XYZ file of C-alpha atoms in Angstrom:
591
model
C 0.000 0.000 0.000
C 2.837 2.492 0.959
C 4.412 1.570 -2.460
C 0.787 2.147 -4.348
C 0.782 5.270 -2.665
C 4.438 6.859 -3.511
C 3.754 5.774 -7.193
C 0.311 7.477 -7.191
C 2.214 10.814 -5.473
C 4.831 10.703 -7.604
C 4.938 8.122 -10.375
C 1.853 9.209 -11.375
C 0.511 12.945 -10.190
C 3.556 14.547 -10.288
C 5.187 12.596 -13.385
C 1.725 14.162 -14.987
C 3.073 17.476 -14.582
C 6.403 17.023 -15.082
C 5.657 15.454 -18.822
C 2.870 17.134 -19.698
C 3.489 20.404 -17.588
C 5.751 23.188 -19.205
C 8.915 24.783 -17.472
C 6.732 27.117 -15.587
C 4.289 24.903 -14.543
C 7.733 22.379 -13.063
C 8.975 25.357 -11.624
C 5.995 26.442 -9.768
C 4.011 22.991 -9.128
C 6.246 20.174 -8.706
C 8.671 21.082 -5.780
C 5.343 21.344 -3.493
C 4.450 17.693 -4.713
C 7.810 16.383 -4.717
C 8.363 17.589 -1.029
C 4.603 15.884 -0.214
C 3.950 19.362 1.002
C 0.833 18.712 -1.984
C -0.468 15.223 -1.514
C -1.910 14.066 -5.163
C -3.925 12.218 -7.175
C -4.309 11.299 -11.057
C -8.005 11.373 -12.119
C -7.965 9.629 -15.651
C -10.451 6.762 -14.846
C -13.962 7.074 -14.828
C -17.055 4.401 -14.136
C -18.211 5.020 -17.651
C -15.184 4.225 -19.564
C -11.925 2.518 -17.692
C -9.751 1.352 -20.187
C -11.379 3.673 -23.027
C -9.514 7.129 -22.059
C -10.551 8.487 -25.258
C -13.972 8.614 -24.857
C -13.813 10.235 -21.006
C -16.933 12.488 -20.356
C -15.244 14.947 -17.829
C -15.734 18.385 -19.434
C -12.814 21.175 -19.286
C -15.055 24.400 -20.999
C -13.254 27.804 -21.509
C -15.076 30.808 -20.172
C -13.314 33.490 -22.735
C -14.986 36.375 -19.977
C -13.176 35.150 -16.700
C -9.835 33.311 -18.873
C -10.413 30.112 -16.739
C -11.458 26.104 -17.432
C -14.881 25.001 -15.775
C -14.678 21.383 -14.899
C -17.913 19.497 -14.376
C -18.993 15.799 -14.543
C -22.047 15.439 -16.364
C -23.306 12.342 -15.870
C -22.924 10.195 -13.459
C -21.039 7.615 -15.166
C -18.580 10.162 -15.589
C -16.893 10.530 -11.996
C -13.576 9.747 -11.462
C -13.125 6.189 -9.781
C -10.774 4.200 -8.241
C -8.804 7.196 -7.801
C -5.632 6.644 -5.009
C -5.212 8.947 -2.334
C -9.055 10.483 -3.928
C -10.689 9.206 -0.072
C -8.701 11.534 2.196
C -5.455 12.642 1.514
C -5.374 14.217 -1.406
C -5.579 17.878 -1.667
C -4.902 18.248 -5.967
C -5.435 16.084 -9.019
C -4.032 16.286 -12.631
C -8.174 15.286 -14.072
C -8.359 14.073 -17.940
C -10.749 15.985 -19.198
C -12.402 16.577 -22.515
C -11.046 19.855 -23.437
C -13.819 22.252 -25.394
C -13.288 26.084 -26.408
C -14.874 28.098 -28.838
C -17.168 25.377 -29.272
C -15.157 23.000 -30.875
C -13.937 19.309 -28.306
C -10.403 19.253 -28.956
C -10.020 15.982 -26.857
C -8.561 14.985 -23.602
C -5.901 16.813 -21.698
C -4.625 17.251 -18.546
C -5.521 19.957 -16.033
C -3.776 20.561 -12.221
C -6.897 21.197 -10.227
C -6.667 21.598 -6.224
C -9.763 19.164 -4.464
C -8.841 20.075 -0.769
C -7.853 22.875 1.477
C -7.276 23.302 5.071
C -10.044 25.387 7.201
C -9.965 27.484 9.953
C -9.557 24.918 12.009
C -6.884 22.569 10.575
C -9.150 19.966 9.110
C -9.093 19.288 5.513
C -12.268 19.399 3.368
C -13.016 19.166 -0.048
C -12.909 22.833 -2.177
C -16.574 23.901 -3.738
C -17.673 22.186 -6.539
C -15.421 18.805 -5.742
C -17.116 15.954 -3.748
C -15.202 12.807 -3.073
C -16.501 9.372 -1.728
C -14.273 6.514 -0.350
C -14.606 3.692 -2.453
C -14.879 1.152 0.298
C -13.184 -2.095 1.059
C -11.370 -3.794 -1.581
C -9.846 -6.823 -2.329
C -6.439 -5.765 -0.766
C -4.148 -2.694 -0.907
C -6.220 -1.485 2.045
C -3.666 1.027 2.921
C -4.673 2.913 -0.151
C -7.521 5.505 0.102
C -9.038 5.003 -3.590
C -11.961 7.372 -4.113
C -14.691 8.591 -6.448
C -14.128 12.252 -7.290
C -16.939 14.436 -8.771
C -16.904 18.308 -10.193
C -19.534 20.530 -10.542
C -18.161 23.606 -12.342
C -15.104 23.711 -10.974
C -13.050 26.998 -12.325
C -9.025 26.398 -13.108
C -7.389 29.512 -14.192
C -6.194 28.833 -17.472
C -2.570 28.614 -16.553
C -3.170 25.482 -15.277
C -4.059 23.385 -18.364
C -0.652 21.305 -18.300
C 0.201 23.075 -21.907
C 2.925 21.182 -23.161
C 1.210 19.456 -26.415
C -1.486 21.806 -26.164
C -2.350 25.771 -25.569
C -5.607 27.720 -25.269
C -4.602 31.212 -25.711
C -6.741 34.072 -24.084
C -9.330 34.699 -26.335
C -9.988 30.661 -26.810
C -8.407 29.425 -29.905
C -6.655 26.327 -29.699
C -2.963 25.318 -30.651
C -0.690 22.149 -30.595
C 2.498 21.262 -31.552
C 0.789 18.097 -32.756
C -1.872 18.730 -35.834
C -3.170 15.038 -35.365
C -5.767 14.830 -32.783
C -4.725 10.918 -32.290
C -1.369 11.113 -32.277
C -1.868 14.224 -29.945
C -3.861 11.931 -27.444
C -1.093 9.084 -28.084
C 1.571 11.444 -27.233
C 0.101 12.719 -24.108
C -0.609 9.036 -22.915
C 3.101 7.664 -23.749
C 4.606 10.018 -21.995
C 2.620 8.531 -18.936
C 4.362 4.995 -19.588
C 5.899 4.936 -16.229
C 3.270 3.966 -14.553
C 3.352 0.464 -16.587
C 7.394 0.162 -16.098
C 7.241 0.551 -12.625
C 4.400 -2.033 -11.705
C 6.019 -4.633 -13.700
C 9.019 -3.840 -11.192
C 6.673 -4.675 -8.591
C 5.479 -7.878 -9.999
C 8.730 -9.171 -10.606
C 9.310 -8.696 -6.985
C 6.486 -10.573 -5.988
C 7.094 -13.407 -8.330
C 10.603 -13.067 -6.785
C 9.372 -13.145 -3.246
C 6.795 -16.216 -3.353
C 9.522 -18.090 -5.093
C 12.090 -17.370 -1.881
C 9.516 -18.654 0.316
C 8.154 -21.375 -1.774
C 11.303 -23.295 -3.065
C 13.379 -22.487 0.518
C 10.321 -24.371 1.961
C 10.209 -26.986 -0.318
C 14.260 -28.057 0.452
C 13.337 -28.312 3.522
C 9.377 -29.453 3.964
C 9.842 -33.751 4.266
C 6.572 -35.152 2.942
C 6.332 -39.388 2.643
C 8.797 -42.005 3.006
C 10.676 -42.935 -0.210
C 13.410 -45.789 -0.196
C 14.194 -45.111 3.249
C 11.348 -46.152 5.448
C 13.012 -43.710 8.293
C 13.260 -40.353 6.372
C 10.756 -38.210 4.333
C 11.108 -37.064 0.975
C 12.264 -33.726 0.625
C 9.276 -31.787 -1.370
C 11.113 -30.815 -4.235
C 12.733 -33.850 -5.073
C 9.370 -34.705 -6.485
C 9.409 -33.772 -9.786
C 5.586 -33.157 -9.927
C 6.321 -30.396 -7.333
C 10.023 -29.368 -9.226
C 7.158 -29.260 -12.312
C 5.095 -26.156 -10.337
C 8.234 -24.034 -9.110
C 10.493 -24.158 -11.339
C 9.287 -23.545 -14.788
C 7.976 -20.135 -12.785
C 11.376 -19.763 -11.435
C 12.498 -19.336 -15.204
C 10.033 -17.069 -15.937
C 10.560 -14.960 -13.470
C 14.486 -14.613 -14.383
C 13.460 -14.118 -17.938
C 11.235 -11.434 -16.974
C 13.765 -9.769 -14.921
C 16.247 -9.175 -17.706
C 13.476 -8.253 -19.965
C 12.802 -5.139 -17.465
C 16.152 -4.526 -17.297
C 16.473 -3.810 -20.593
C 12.962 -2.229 -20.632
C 14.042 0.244 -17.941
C 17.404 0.942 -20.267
C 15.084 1.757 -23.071
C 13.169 4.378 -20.803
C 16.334 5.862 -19.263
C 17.421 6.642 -22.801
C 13.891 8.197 -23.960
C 13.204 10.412 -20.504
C 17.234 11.268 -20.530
C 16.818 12.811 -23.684
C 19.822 10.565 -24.880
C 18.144 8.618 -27.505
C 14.408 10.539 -27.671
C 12.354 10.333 -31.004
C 8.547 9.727 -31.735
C 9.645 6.240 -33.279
C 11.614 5.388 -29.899
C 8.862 6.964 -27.721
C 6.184 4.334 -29.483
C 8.762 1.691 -29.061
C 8.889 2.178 -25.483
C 5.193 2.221 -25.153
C 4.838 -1.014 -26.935
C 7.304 -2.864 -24.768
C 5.915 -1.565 -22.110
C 2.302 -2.937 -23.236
C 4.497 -6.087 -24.191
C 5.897 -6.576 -20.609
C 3.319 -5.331 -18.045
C 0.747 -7.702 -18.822
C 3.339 -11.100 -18.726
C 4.537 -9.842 -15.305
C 1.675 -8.795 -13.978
C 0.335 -11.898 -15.049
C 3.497 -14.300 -13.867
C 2.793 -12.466 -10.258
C -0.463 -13.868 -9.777
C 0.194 -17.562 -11.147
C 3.529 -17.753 -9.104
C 1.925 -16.387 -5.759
C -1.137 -18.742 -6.331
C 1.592 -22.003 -7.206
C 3.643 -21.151 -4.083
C 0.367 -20.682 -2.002
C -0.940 -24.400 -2.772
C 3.230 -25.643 -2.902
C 3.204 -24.524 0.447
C 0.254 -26.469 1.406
C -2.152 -25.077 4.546
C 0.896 -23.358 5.990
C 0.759 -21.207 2.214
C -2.489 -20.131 3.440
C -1.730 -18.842 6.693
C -1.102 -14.642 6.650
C 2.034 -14.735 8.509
C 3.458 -16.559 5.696
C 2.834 -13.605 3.617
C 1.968 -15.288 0.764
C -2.206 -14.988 0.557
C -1.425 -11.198 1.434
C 0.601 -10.582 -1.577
C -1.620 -12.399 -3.415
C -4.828 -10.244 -2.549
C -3.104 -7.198 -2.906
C -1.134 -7.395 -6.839
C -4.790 -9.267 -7.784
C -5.711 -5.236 -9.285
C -1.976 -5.079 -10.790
C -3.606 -6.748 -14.015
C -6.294 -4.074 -14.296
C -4.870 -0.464 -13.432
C -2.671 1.157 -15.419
C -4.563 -0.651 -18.467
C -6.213 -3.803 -18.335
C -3.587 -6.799 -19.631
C -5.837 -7.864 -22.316
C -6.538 -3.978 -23.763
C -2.644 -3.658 -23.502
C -2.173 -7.231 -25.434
C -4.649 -5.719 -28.134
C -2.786 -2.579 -28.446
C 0.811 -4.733 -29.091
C -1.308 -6.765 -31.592
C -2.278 -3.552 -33.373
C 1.280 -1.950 -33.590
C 2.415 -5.501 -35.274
C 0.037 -5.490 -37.329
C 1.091 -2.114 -38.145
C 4.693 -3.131 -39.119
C 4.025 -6.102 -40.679
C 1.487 -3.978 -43.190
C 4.947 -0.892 -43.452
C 6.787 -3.977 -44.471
C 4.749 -4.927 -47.108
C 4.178 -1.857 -48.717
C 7.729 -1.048 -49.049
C 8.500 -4.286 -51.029
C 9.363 -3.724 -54.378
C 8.145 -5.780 -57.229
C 10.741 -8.071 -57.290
C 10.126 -8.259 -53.531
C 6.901 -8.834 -53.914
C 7.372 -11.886 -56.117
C 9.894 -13.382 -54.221
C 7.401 -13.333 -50.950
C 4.463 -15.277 -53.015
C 7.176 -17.531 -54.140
C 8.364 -18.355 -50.403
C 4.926 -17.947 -49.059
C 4.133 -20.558 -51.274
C 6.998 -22.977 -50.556
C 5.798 -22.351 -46.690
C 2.772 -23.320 -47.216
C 3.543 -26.478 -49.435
C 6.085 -27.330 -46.580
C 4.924 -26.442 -43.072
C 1.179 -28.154 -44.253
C 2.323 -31.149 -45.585
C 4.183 -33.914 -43.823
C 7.806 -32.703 -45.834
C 9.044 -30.732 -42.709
C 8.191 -33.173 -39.908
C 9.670 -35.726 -42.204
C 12.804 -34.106 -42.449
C 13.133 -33.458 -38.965
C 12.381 -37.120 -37.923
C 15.136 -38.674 -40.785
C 17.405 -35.946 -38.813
C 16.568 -37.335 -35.539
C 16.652 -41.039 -37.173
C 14.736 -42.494 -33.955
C 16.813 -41.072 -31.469
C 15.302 -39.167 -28.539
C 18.703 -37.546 -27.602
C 19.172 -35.859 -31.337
C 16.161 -34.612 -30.930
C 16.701 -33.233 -27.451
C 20.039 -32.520 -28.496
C 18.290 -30.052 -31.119
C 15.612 -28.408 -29.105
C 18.571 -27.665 -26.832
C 20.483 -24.799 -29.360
C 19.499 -21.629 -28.978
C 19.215 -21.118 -32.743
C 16.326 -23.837 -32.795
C 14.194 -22.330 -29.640
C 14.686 -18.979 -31.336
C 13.228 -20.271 -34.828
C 10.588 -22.154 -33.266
C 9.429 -19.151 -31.239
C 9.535 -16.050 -34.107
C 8.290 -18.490 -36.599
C 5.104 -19.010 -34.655
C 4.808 -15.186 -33.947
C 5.629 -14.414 -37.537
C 3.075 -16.372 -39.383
C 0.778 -16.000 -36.552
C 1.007 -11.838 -37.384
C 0.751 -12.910 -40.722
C -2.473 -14.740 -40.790
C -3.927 -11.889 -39.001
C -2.834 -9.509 -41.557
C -4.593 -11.881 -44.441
C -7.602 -12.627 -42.706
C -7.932 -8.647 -42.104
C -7.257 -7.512 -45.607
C -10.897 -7.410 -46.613
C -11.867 -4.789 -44.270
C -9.855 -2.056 -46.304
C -12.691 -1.904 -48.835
C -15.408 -2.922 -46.526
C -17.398 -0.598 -43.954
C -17.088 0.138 -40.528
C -19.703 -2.202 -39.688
C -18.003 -5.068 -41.300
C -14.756 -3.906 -40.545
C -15.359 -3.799 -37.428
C -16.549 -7.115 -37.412
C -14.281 -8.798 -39.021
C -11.493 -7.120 -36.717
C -13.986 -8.372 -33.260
C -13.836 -12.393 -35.091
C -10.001 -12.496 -34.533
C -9.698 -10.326 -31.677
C -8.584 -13.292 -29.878
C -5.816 -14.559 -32.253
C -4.533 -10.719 -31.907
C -4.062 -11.150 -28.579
C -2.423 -14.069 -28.965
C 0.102 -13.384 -31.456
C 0.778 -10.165 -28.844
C 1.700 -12.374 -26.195
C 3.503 -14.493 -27.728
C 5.671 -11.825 -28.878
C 6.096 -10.275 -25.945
C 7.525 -14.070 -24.438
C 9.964 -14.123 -27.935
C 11.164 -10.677 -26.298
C 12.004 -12.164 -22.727
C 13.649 -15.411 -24.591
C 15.934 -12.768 -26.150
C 16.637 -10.782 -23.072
C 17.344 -14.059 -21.363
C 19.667 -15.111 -24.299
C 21.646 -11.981 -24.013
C 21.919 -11.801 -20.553
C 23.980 -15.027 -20.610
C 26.298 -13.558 -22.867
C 27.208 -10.525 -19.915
C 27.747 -13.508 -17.567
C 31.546 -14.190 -16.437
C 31.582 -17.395 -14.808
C 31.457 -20.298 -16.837
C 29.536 -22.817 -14.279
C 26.758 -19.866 -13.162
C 26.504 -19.507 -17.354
C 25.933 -22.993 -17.385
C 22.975 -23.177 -14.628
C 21.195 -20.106 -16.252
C 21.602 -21.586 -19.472
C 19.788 -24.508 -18.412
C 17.359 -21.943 -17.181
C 16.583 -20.741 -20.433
C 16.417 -23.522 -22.062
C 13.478 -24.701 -19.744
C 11.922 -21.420 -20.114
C 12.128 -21.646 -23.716
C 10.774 -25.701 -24.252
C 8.391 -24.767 -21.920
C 6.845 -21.928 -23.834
C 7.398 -24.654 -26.890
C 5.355 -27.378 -24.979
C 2.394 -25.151 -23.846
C 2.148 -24.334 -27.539
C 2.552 -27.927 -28.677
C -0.396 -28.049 -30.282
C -0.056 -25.078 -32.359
C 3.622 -26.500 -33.664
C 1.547 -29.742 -34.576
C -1.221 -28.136 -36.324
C 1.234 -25.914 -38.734
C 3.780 -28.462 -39.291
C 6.626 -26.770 -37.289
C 7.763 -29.763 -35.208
C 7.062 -33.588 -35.619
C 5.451 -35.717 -33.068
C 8.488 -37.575 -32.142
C 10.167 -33.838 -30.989
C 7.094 -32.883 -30.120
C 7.041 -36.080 -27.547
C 10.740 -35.641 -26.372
C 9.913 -31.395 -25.616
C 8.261 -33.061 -22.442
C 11.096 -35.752 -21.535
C 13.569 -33.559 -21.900
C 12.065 -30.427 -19.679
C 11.677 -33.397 -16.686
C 15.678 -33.825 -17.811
C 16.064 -30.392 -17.188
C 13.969 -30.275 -13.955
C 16.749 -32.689 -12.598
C 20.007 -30.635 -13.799
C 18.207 -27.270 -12.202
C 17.306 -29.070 -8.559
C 20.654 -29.022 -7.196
C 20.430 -25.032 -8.018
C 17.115 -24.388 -6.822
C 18.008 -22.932 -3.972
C 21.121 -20.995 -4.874
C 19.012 -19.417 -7.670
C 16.252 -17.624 -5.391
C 18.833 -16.637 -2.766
C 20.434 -14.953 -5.794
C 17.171 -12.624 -5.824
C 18.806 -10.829 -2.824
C 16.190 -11.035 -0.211
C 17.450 -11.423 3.259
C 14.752 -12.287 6.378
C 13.930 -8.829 7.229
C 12.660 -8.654 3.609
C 11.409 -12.205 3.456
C 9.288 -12.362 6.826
C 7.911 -15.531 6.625
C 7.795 -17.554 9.693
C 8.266 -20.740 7.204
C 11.529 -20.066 6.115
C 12.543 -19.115 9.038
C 13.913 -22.835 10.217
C 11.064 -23.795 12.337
C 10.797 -26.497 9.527
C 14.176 -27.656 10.164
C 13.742 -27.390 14.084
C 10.628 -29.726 13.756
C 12.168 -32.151 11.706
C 14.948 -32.489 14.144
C 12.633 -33.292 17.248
C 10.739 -35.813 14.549
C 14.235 -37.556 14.268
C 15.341 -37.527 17.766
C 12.081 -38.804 18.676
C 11.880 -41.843 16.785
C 15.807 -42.477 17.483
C 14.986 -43.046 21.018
C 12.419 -45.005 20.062
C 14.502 -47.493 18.149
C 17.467 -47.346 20.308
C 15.219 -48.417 23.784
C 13.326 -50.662 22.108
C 10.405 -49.116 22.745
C 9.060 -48.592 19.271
C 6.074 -50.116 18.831
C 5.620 -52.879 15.767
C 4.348 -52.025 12.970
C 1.380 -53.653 12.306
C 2.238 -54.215 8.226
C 5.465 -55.431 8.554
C 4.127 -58.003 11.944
C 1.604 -59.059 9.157
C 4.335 -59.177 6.233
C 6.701 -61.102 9.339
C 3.741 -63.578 10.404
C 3.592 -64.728 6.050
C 6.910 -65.383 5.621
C 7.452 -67.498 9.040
C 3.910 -69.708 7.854
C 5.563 -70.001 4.326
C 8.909 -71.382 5.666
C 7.137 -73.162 8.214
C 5.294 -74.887 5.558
């Protein structure tokens, strides 16, 4: 909650002002926010339309008489919601509003627009015109005082527009650096992309932390008697329970060098060292990419080390169900996973059709030709042939294959490739056809867009993996996180198995040994386990989880001691099994 908080004061309400603000406005707004002498908030969602910022219903109207911007909520539907520090502390919001003068809606923009103020007697309460309700209990992040906020012609003095990509000038008219109303409303929103970057921070974090707990606990959790009818099974010898942590445990190191390259690319955009429109929409598609795997890989690894823990997973002091409750909302704010998935979709989409149209004819001809011969091959048997005379029977070439790097890498942008490109054809006939059809058409493969999106975005965090082992110095910790990668890439391969099938891309004998040779891998990593989430850094006044704590350990021990005394007085009772097993073999020898 304290973390939700500082990002909403100043990831959010004052990064509004600082990249949407001009010098002026920086000089004369942010050091009050940045010193929380100005508690804020960042009113962009409404009830009415969460994940559609474009069509927000706040109105900013200029009054040309009085030179100021009257902010009102005209429907209902139109309130600000879910708003953090909205509920009590917050005493000014940057609000998204839709921006009218002289008639004419030139779209949203951003407005700095105080909601509290202190009275005579200390106590904070809301300015005229602003109401705020608390938005009750949630799910978690109780710490957090999301509100509803509601104007009723609320006057800003027309200095405060944040004026950076767009100006109202005294007697109303309009101006912008940026002639295109969309790209206007895309500029103003990338420069917001933050917010995105620094949750998927978070998330990794959490991944990172349930992973400590749940694979520390797991070397040292004894579950069942194995060979040795006096000792337990540690839990993740299994392999069924090596099958739930550790394929997350890859994920979570393939996400982590994904952000750090991620957070590179947004150091050199908000630096001003490398900052262009083209590298500004980059950023915001990675972003998009990333936030919604990570958000995403949060929940399922906090929910795996909940149940790996077993009933002690669900206790609170194990921190485990707390963390879980409280990054559940991580997939919604700062744009629901799925919209951001649709909006990667649309931006490859949008390179794959730039590609096209700068082929020349010759181009052109030579991608029917190899179209063609991709069809011919990857639909008929010819490719899974080859690959099975290659492996000639034998389960270690084809492990041996899936192994390279080259071969994960070909199997992954292949399927991201011609999923893009099926797309792409299937779409082609709404260029000519209207927007009802169009936008039909473009709803009946929605799904495969978001698809295709994700499954770039886990090609990107194969490469940042990959490249990360490249900056590594020691040969045997290369090795380990080698073998790391390779089980995150097979096991991106095997949940996709059927896709590979389907299009011809693997044959079923490879397609068998994916799954033999991940449990092979499972094997090679256990040793490591442990050593690779005590890399993550955390010590026990970050961990604070009475599990890992050695109580386990400390139990065990009395277990052992117990049952040694046992044995060594002879007072151990018989077991009645074996007195049964004892009792057959004396009648069979007696007989």
């Amino acid at each position: 909650s304290l973390q939700i908080k500082a990002g909403v004061q100043w990831g959010l309400f004052a990064s509004a002002v600082l990249n949407l603000g001009t010098e002026e406005q920086h000089q004369r707004l942010l050091p009050p926010i940045l010193d929380l002498t100005v508690p804020g908030c960042f009113a962009m969602t409404e009830t009415g339309h969460g994940s559609d910022v474009s069509a927000i219903m706040t109105t900013a109207t200029y009054d040309e008489q009085t030179e100021e911007f009257v902010i009102t909520t005209p429907v209902s539907s139109a309130r600000k919601e879910y708003i953090g520090n909205a509920a009590e502390h917050g005493r000014s919001a940057v609000v998204f509003a839709q921006l009218v003068t002289q008639g004419v809606n030139h779209g949203v923009h951003a407005f700095y627009v105080p909601i509290r103020q202190e009275g005579p007697d200390g106590m904070l309460r809301t300015v005229p015109g602003v109401r705020a309700e608390d938005d009750g209990h949630k799910g978690g992040l109780s710490g957090v005082d999301n509100g509803r906020l509601y104007f009723d012609h609320v006057r800003v003095p027309r200095r405060d527009m944040l004026n950076r990509y767009g100006e109202v000038a005294a007697d109303g008219s309009y101006s912008s650096p940026i002639a295109s109303p969309g790209r206007r409303f895309f500029t103003m929103l990338g420069t917001l992309v933050q917010g995105r970057v620094s949750l998927g921070g978070a998330a990794i974090g959490a991944a990172k932390m349930a992973l400590t707990i749940a694979v520390t606990y797991g070397t040292e959790r004894r579950q069942f008697t194995g060979a040795d009818e006096h000792h337990e099974v540690v839990l993740l010898d299994y392999q069924r329970h090596q099958r739930r942590l550790l394929p997350l445990l890859a994920r979570t190191y393939a996400a982590t060098f994904a952000h750090e390259e991620l957070l590179e690319r947004y150091h050199d955009v908000f630096s001003g060292a490398h900052d262009t429109d083209e590298l500004r929409q980059d950023l915001e598609t990675l972003a998009a990419a990333s936030k919604p795997l990570v958000t995403w890989l949060a929940l399922d690894t906090l929910q795996e080390a909940r149940e790996a823990c077993g009933g002690a997973g669900y206790m609170a002091e194990n921190r485990l169900v707390g963390l879980r409750q409280d990054f559940d909302v991580y997939v919604t704010f700062e744009g629901d996973n799925n919209v951001l998935l649709q909006l990667v979709g649309k931006r490859l989409l949008t390179d794959y059709g730039k590609g096209m149209a700068k082929m020349d004819i010759a181009g052109t001809a030579r991608y029917v030709a190899e179209r063609a011969a991709d069809l011919s091959l990857h639909r008929t048997p010819l490719r899974r042939a080859a690959q099975s005379i290659r492996d000639s029977g034998s389960r270690a070439r084809s492990a041996g294959h899936l192994r390279e790097a080259d071969t994960q890498r070909e199997l992954l942008e292949d399927r991201v490739e011609a999923m893009v490109e099926e797309i792409a054809l299937a779409l082609r006939p709404a260029k000519d056809a209207g927007p009802e059809k169009a936008a039909a058409l473009f709803n009946s493969h929605q799904q495969e867009l978001i698809d295709a999106a994700r499954a770039h975005a886990e090609l990107l965090q194969w490469e940042a993996f990959t490249d990360a082992l490249g900056k590594v110095r020691d040969p045997r910790t290369r090795e380990v996180l080698s073998t790391l990668r390779d089980l995150y890439g097979l096991t991106l391969i095997e949940e996709n198995l059927a896709w590979y099938l389907i299009n011809g891309r693997i044959s079923a004998q490879r397609a068998r040994t994916v799954t033999s040779y991940i449990n092979r891998l499972l094997v090679r990593l256990r040793p490591h386990a442990r050593d690779l989430v005590e890399a993550f850094g955390y010590r026990p006044e970050h961990v604070r989880a009475t599990i890992v704590t050695g109580v386990e350990g400390e139990r065990q021990q009395e277990v052992r001691e117990y049952f040694r005394r046992q044995r060594a007085t002879g007072r151990a009772p018989v077991n009645e099994k074996m007195l049964h097993a004892s009792q057959q073999r004396s009648g069979m020898a007696e007989g």
